[in-house]
Amino acid sequence: MASPEISPSPDRPVVTRFAPSPTGNLHIGGARTALYAWVVAEQAKRRVGPFKDHIGGGRFILRFEDTDRARSSTASEKQIAESMLWLGLDWDEGPAIQGIAGHETATGEHGPYRQSERLPLYHQQLDRLRAAGHVYDDDGAVRFKVTQDVTFVDAVYGTVTVKADEIEDFVIMKRKAEGDDLAYPTFHFAVVVDDALMEVTHVIRGVEHLSNTPKHAALYDVLGFDRPLWCHTPSIMNPDGSKMSKRDKAKAARKAADQFGWEDEWLADVGVEGLASKFAAFRAKESDDEEIAKMILMKHGTPIPEIDVTDFISSGYLAWPLLNYLALLGWNPGGDTERLSHDRLIDLFTLDRINKANSRFDRDKLVDFNRQAISDLSIDAFADELDGYPSGVDLSRPKRLVLARAFHERARTLAEPSQAGRFIWSFTEDPGEAAYEPKAVKKWLLKNDAQGLANLERARQALAELDDDFAPEAIEAALNSCVETNGMKNLGSVAQPLRVAVSGTAVTPPIHLTLHLIGKAETLRRIDACLKVFKGTAEASG
Ligand code: GLU
């Protein structure tokens, strides 16, 4: 395949766009498409990569394809815009979106940027087609007459040729709905008119649209517009080969409910109107309601499969490693370069290195990218990122810094510190034996004539003497001197019993940071509660 023209002429702006239908959140596949489109415009702006000699600049457009009126919503528009901005994919031209800082008013000269607001423009082009005899009416709709074979070049899939008689005369204008002034266009017509009038040079989109492209190419030719370069990107699959889709959440929820039971009494506590009937419909497989699926998964402590950008945010991924991973999911720079800086990606990216084969989503690799990115952050920056995790706990900045220190080297996601550190905020008020892991109790409290309990009592005395601010350094010093004065083996002699006392387990972040996060009064309370539960046991068995 001859490599397609990447830029029609060096002084014309390179224009890319992301054109989601606002019928849901931003899917991870959409995010990757948006990334590639954004990168190409960015390369042209910076004059790097394939656009080294390009003087025309670049533009990235956000356009909402809201011709499916029943399923489109402004809430979804806002969600998509927020996800894009979270990923750092800002646009040069786009619609006014209420509640999105910097985009409360439309930007750019090629608007409007919602198809529902562009109806007159489609009708102007329809009139041209009509005048030239390229369309005919059919049941109130308008069809485009296909008369010529079509050949086009796709940057990824190469040259495609389709015979005229294999393309139906397709509808370009729907039948006018009652009460409307103007009929709505179909996707095929709107996308071509918009891309042409917005001077889009590179149409980058999912491979599911490759089979639509002959129709689009035919429209371009008949309307006399310059064709763009088409570039279709492969689909993203789950490791089991199924397509990654929002139905995966419903699938996972059904599996969890099959395993744990479909009882729905707990729904009453959620207190949302109409939930029971939604749940029943979900159970009967009449709906894949995402909110119900998430509730079931959360109820059973089963991880929610991440599909939309918002899912990845709640799971605690950072934007850059996610983008870095997405860039490589379906494209490679050659060689074994994996972790790319922002600038490096923009230097190296080329459309012709996008894979044809579907991409498999490798969560372990993404997690690894994320863990490395977290450990590359300063403690300060990590603490900033931890804001909002755990949700519902109002942690002071100094405490958040300590949490960041405690988990900096080990956290794989932003959600992990608050999950792994859950005991810090909540530990049974009046714990019985069941609140403690039996193995840990035996090994660290009861063994050798309850040596651990004795050490715990000594540690309690040392800690009780500290100031109320319970500084990590002071805790560390107090415990070290407790070990020394009492001739204990090492810090573990007090740290392990303390861990059992405050968390019920033998595994926590460094003990001085852990105790600091719990605070002095609460630490002493937990030690006392633990002593109360196990001193009796020790005496009875001893
Ligand atoms: N609205 C279409 C979609 O969401 C976009 C098609 C295109 O990018 O041309 O799939």
Short mmCIF file of N, CA and C and ligand atoms in Angstrom, two decimals, residues 17 19-21 65 187 191 195 203-205 208-209, ligand 1:
data_model
loop_
_atom_site.label_atom_id
_atom_site.label_comp_id
_atom_site.label_asym_id
_atom_site.label_seq_id
_atom_site.Cartn_x
_atom_site.Cartn_y
_atom_site.Cartn_z
N ARG A 17 -10.93 15.72 14.66
CA ARG A 17 -12.09 15.94 15.54
C ARG A 17 -12.41 14.65 16.28
N ALA A 19 -15.96 13.01 17.66
CA ALA A 19 -17.38 13.28 17.39
C ALA A 19 -18.29 12.27 18.09
N PRO A 20 -18.27 12.25 19.42
CA PRO A 20 -19.06 11.24 20.12
C PRO A 20 -20.56 11.51 20.03
N SER A 21 -21.33 10.44 20.12
CA SER A 21 -22.77 10.58 20.32
C SER A 21 -22.96 10.66 21.83
N GLU A 65 -22.58 14.44 18.18
CA GLU A 65 -23.46 13.88 17.15
C GLU A 65 -24.73 13.40 17.84
N PHE A 187 -26.84 9.77 10.26
CA PHE A 187 -25.42 9.87 10.63
C PHE A 187 -24.54 10.08 9.39
N VAL A 191 -22.33 13.48 9.17
CA VAL A 191 -20.90 13.38 9.43
C VAL A 191 -20.10 13.93 8.25
N ASP A 195 -17.86 17.25 8.63
CA ASP A 195 -16.41 17.14 8.45
C ASP A 195 -15.94 18.03 7.30
N VAL A 203 -10.01 12.03 9.51
CA VAL A 203 -11.14 11.43 10.22
C VAL A 203 -10.63 10.18 10.94
N ILE A 204 -10.45 10.30 12.26
CA ILE A 204 -9.92 9.19 13.04
C ILE A 204 -11.07 8.66 13.89
N ARG A 205 -11.41 7.40 13.73
CA ARG A 205 -12.58 6.86 14.44
C ARG A 205 -12.51 5.35 14.50
N GLU A 208 -15.55 0.20 13.58
CA GLU A 208 -16.94 -0.13 13.26
C GLU A 208 -17.50 0.79 12.17
N HIS A 209 -16.80 1.90 11.92
CA HIS A 209 -17.26 2.82 10.88
C HIS A 209 -16.59 2.58 9.53
N1 GLU B 1 -20.85 9.63 16.39
C1 GLU B 1 -20.05 8.55 15.89
C2 GLU B 1 -19.79 7.56 17.02
O1 GLU B 1 -19.91 7.93 18.17
C3 GLU B 1 -18.72 9.07 15.42
C4 GLU B 1 -18.44 8.70 14.03
C5 GLU B 1 -17.25 9.43 13.49
O2 GLU B 1 -16.31 9.72 14.24
O3 GLU B 1 -17.25 9.70 12.30
O4 GLU B 1 -19.49 6.44 16.76
#
